[in-house]
Short mmCIF file of N, CA and C in Angstrom, two decimals:
data_model
loop_
_atom_site.label_atom_id
_atom_site.label_comp_id
_atom_site.label_asym_id
_atom_site.label_seq_id
_atom_site.Cartn_x
_atom_site.Cartn_y
_atom_site.Cartn_z
N LEU X 1 85.74 100.75 91.36
CA LEU X 1 86.37 101.21 92.48
C LEU X 1 87.53 102.08 92.12
N ARG X 2 87.54 103.29 93.01
CA ARG X 2 88.64 104.20 92.61
C ARG X 2 89.87 103.95 93.66
N LEU X 3 91.05 103.80 93.33
CA LEU X 3 92.04 103.78 94.04
C LEU X 3 92.98 104.78 93.93
N ARG X 4 93.77 105.23 95.07
CA ARG X 4 94.58 106.22 94.95
C ARG X 4 95.64 105.96 96.02
N VAL X 5 96.99 105.92 95.54
CA VAL X 5 98.08 105.74 96.26
C VAL X 5 98.79 107.20 96.72
N GLU X 6 98.64 107.37 98.05
CA GLU X 6 98.92 108.61 98.72
C GLU X 6 100.49 108.76 98.81
N SER X 7 101.19 107.73 98.68
CA SER X 7 102.58 107.90 98.84
C SER X 7 103.38 108.84 97.74
N THR X 8 104.13 109.66 98.26
CA THR X 8 105.05 110.49 97.35
C THR X 8 106.15 109.94 96.73
N ALA X 9 106.91 110.47 95.93
CA ALA X 9 108.17 110.00 95.23
C ALA X 9 109.17 110.05 96.23
N ALA X 10 109.29 110.85 97.03
CA ALA X 10 110.14 111.18 98.25
C ALA X 10 110.07 109.90 99.23
N ASP X 11 108.99 109.26 99.50
CA ASP X 11 108.71 108.34 100.61
C ASP X 11 108.68 106.76 99.88
N SER X 12 108.51 106.85 98.57
CA SER X 12 108.49 105.41 98.03
C SER X 12 109.47 105.23 96.69
N ALA X 13 109.75 104.36 96.36
CA ALA X 13 110.64 104.12 94.98
C ALA X 13 109.50 103.64 94.09
N TYR X 14 109.16 104.39 93.05
CA TYR X 14 108.43 103.93 91.91
C TYR X 14 108.93 103.25 90.91
N PRO X 15 108.28 102.30 90.34
CA PRO X 15 106.89 101.99 90.41
C PRO X 15 106.48 101.15 91.57
N LEU X 16 105.25 101.34 92.00
CA LEU X 16 104.68 100.63 93.13
C LEU X 16 103.76 99.48 92.43
N SER X 17 103.52 98.38 93.27
CA SER X 17 102.60 97.21 92.85
C SER X 17 101.66 97.30 93.95
N VAL X 18 100.40 97.55 93.75
CA VAL X 18 99.39 97.60 94.76
C VAL X 18 98.63 96.13 94.62
N GLU X 19 98.68 95.34 95.77
CA GLU X 19 97.97 94.04 95.61
C GLU X 19 96.62 94.02 96.32
N ILE X 20 95.56 93.60 95.68
CA ILE X 20 94.27 93.55 96.35
C ILE X 20 93.92 92.24 96.76
N PHE X 21 93.36 92.06 97.93
CA PHE X 21 92.98 90.74 98.59
C PHE X 21 91.67 90.91 99.00
N LEU X 22 90.95 89.71 99.04
CA LEU X 22 89.62 89.64 99.81
C LEU X 22 90.04 89.39 101.22
N GLY X 23 89.51 90.02 102.00
CA GLY X 23 89.68 90.05 103.50
C GLY X 23 89.25 88.66 104.02
N GLY X 24 89.89 88.26 105.10
CA GLY X 24 89.44 86.95 105.83
C GLY X 24 88.13 87.08 106.71
N GLU X 25 87.36 86.11 106.74
CA GLU X 25 86.11 86.07 107.39
C GLU X 25 86.50 86.37 109.00
N ALA X 26 87.53 85.80 109.56
CA ALA X 26 87.66 85.92 110.92
C ALA X 26 88.46 87.30 111.14
N SER X 27 89.27 87.76 110.19
CA SER X 27 89.81 88.90 110.03
C SER X 27 89.75 89.81 108.80
N PRO X 28 88.69 90.41 108.70
CA PRO X 28 88.54 91.20 107.53
C PRO X 28 89.51 92.37 107.22
N ASP X 29 90.28 92.62 108.03
CA ASP X 29 91.31 93.67 107.71
C ASP X 29 92.77 93.15 107.36
N GLN X 30 92.61 91.81 107.16
CA GLN X 30 93.84 91.21 106.61
C GLN X 30 93.60 90.41 105.35
N GLY X 31 94.43 90.46 104.46
CA GLY X 31 94.31 89.82 103.13
C GLY X 31 94.43 88.30 103.33
N GLU X 32 93.30 87.64 102.68
CA GLU X 32 93.29 86.12 102.85
C GLU X 32 93.25 85.45 101.42
N THR X 33 92.68 86.10 100.40
CA THR X 33 92.70 85.69 99.19
C THR X 33 93.18 86.64 98.13
N PHE X 34 94.17 86.40 97.47
CA PHE X 34 94.65 87.44 96.32
C PHE X 34 93.77 87.59 95.17
N ILE X 35 93.36 88.77 94.74
CA ILE X 35 92.67 89.03 93.74
C ILE X 35 93.54 89.37 92.53
N VAL X 36 94.36 90.53 92.72
CA VAL X 36 94.83 91.00 91.24
C VAL X 36 95.90 92.13 91.95
N ALA X 37 97.13 92.28 91.15
CA ALA X 37 98.03 93.23 91.43
C ALA X 37 98.07 94.44 90.33
N LEU X 38 98.16 95.58 90.64
CA LEU X 38 97.96 96.74 89.89
C LEU X 38 99.34 97.54 89.93
N ASN X 39 100.01 98.14 88.77
CA ASN X 39 101.18 98.89 88.92
C ASN X 39 100.80 100.33 88.88
N TYR X 40 101.58 101.07 89.65
CA TYR X 40 101.38 102.63 89.84
C TYR X 40 102.69 103.22 89.43
N ASN X 41 102.81 103.93 88.23
CA ASN X 41 104.18 104.46 87.78
C ASN X 41 104.42 105.88 88.30
N THR X 42 103.38 106.71 88.72
CA THR X 42 103.44 107.80 89.23
C THR X 42 102.94 108.23 90.56
N PRO X 43 103.60 109.03 91.44
CA PRO X 43 102.80 109.29 92.78
C PRO X 43 101.25 109.97 92.46
N GLN X 44 100.66 109.86 93.59
CA GLN X 44 99.26 110.51 93.58
C GLN X 44 98.36 110.35 92.43
N ALA X 45 98.63 109.12 91.95
CA ALA X 45 97.62 108.78 90.73
C ALA X 45 96.36 108.35 91.10
N ASP X 46 95.29 108.74 90.66
CA ASP X 46 93.92 108.10 90.77
C ASP X 46 93.81 107.03 89.74
N ARG X 47 93.07 105.81 90.15
CA ARG X 47 92.83 104.85 89.11
C ARG X 47 91.53 104.12 89.31
N ASP X 48 90.77 104.27 88.23
CA ASP X 48 89.47 103.52 88.49
C ASP X 48 89.65 102.02 87.83
N VAL X 49 89.33 100.96 88.84
CA VAL X 49 89.57 99.56 88.56
C VAL X 49 88.31 98.77 88.66
N LEU X 50 88.14 97.62 87.86
CA LEU X 50 86.95 96.89 88.03
C LEU X 50 87.64 95.53 88.67
N ILE X 51 87.18 95.20 89.68
CA ILE X 51 87.92 93.99 90.41
C ILE X 51 86.86 92.87 90.40
N GLY X 52 87.48 91.74 89.76
CA GLY X 52 86.82 90.48 89.67
C GLY X 52 86.92 89.70 90.98
N LEU X 53 85.65 89.36 91.68
CA LEU X 53 85.79 88.57 92.93
C LEU X 53 85.86 87.14 92.48
N PRO X 54 86.40 86.30 93.48
CA PRO X 54 86.29 84.81 93.31
C PRO X 54 84.79 84.33 93.15
N ASP X 55 84.74 83.31 92.32
CA ASP X 55 83.42 82.72 92.30
C ASP X 55 82.73 82.37 93.36
N GLY X 56 81.44 82.79 93.69
CA GLY X 56 80.68 82.50 94.76
C GLY X 56 80.81 83.43 95.81
N THR X 57 81.46 84.49 95.87
CA THR X 57 81.77 85.55 96.78
C THR X 57 80.53 86.70 96.50
N THR X 58 79.66 86.77 97.65
CA THR X 58 78.70 87.70 97.58
C THR X 58 78.71 88.85 98.67
N SER X 59 79.69 88.62 99.57
CA SER X 59 79.89 89.78 100.58
C SER X 59 81.23 89.53 101.29
N GLY X 60 81.87 90.46 101.94
CA GLY X 60 83.04 90.56 102.69
C GLY X 60 83.70 91.88 102.71
N SER X 61 85.10 91.70 102.47
CA SER X 61 85.73 93.04 102.54
C SER X 61 86.95 92.92 101.60
N ILE X 62 87.41 94.07 101.05
CA ILE X 62 88.65 94.10 100.20
C ILE X 62 89.66 94.95 100.88
N VAL X 63 90.79 94.49 100.95
CA VAL X 63 92.02 95.27 101.45
C VAL X 63 93.28 95.31 100.34
N ALA X 64 94.15 96.29 100.68
CA ALA X 64 95.23 96.33 99.73
C ALA X 64 96.48 96.52 100.40
N THR X 65 97.56 96.31 99.74
CA THR X 65 98.92 96.57 100.33
C THR X 65 99.79 97.05 99.25
N ALA X 66 100.70 97.93 99.43
CA ALA X 66 101.51 98.55 98.20
C ALA X 66 102.94 97.99 98.50
N ILE X 67 103.71 97.55 97.49
CA ILE X 67 105.00 97.28 97.33
C ILE X 67 105.81 98.17 96.52
N ASP X 68 106.94 98.71 97.01
CA ASP X 68 107.47 99.71 96.07
C ASP X 68 108.77 98.99 95.48
N ALA X 69 109.37 99.58 94.60
CA ALA X 69 110.41 99.13 93.76
C ALA X 69 111.62 98.67 94.75
N ASP X 70 111.68 99.17 95.68
CA ASP X 70 112.91 98.69 96.72
C ASP X 70 112.22 97.56 97.62
N GLY X 71 111.07 97.05 97.47
CA GLY X 71 110.79 95.91 98.26
C GLY X 71 110.06 96.25 99.47
N ASN X 72 109.95 97.51 99.87
CA ASN X 72 109.14 97.94 101.02
C ASN X 72 107.58 97.72 100.90
N THR X 73 107.10 97.12 101.87
CA THR X 73 105.62 96.87 101.89
C THR X 73 105.02 97.83 102.97
N SER X 74 103.75 98.15 102.45
CA SER X 74 102.83 99.01 103.45
C SER X 74 102.05 97.92 104.28
N GLU X 75 101.51 98.58 105.38
CA GLU X 75 100.44 97.93 106.08
C GLU X 75 99.31 97.60 105.29
N PHE X 76 98.37 96.72 105.55
CA PHE X 76 97.09 96.58 104.77
C PHE X 76 96.29 97.75 105.06
N SER X 77 95.56 98.16 103.84
CA SER X 77 94.69 99.41 104.05
C SER X 77 93.50 98.94 104.91
N ALA X 78 92.63 99.96 105.30
CA ALA X 78 91.53 99.63 105.93
C ALA X 78 90.50 99.03 104.99
N PRO X 79 89.77 97.86 105.59
CA PRO X 79 88.83 97.17 104.78
C PRO X 79 87.77 97.97 104.27
N VAL X 80 87.45 97.61 102.93
CA VAL X 80 86.34 98.27 102.27
C VAL X 80 85.08 97.15 102.16
N SER X 81 84.13 97.14 102.94
CA SER X 81 83.02 96.02 102.98
C SER X 81 82.33 96.21 101.83
N PHE X 82 81.68 94.98 101.24
CA PHE X 82 80.79 95.03 100.21
C PHE X 82 79.73 93.82 100.39
N GLY X 83 78.66 93.88 99.83
CA GLY X 83 77.65 92.97 99.65
C GLY X 83 76.74 93.19 98.60
N LEU X 84 76.49 92.06 98.03
CA LEU X 84 75.51 92.15 96.90
C LEU X 84 74.02 92.18 97.19
N PRO X 85 73.14 92.83 96.79
CA PRO X 85 71.87 93.04 97.39
C PRO X 85 71.10 91.43 96.83
N ASP X 86 70.18 91.00 97.85
CA ASP X 86 69.43 89.81 97.61
C ASP X 86 68.63 89.82 96.16
N ASP X 87 68.32 90.92 96.02
CA ASP X 87 67.29 91.01 94.74
C ASP X 87 68.14 91.05 93.41
N VAL X 88 69.50 90.87 93.54
CA VAL X 88 70.20 90.56 92.28
C VAL X 88 69.90 89.39 91.55
N PHE X 89 69.56 88.43 92.34
CA PHE X 89 69.11 87.00 91.90
C PHE X 89 67.76 86.85 92.02
N ALA X 90 66.88 87.72 92.00
CA ALA X 90 65.41 87.54 92.19
C ALA X 90 64.51 87.22 91.01
N ASP X 91 65.35 87.36 89.76
CA ASP X 91 64.58 87.12 88.71
C ASP X 91 64.39 85.78 88.15
N GLY X 92 65.03 84.74 88.95
CA GLY X 92 64.88 83.33 88.66
C GLY X 92 65.70 82.89 87.43
N PHE X 93 66.52 83.79 86.59
CA PHE X 93 67.32 83.29 85.69
C PHE X 93 68.42 82.44 86.13
N GLU X 94 68.75 82.39 87.38
CA GLU X 94 69.95 81.57 87.92
C GLU X 94 69.48 80.14 87.96
N SER X 95 68.38 79.92 88.06
CA SER X 95 67.90 78.30 88.12
C SER X 95 68.13 77.66 86.87
N PRO X 96 68.51 76.22 86.72
CA PRO X 96 68.59 75.60 85.61
C PRO X 96 67.06 75.16 85.14
N PHE X 97 66.99 75.00 83.83
CA PHE X 97 65.70 74.59 83.45
C PHE X 97 65.59 72.98 83.21
#
């Protein structure tokens, strides 16, 4: 997943902490389950991240919010939907012997 914080140094006190959440089932655009926090030290920085999902999660959405060094918090990002294809587990290796 590639993340980019669009806030400039004039609009936010760096460093920023970006918190990633699993969206809720009833409200996919709101964070329900915390996943990870990432730090951004410079404005306009792109970052490739690998996000580990909670055990048993196969579909849903991911949302993020940013908190600057002064404690100001952004609104949640637009949700990014995901779903693992059914054929990921089609090989039968997931069954106990």
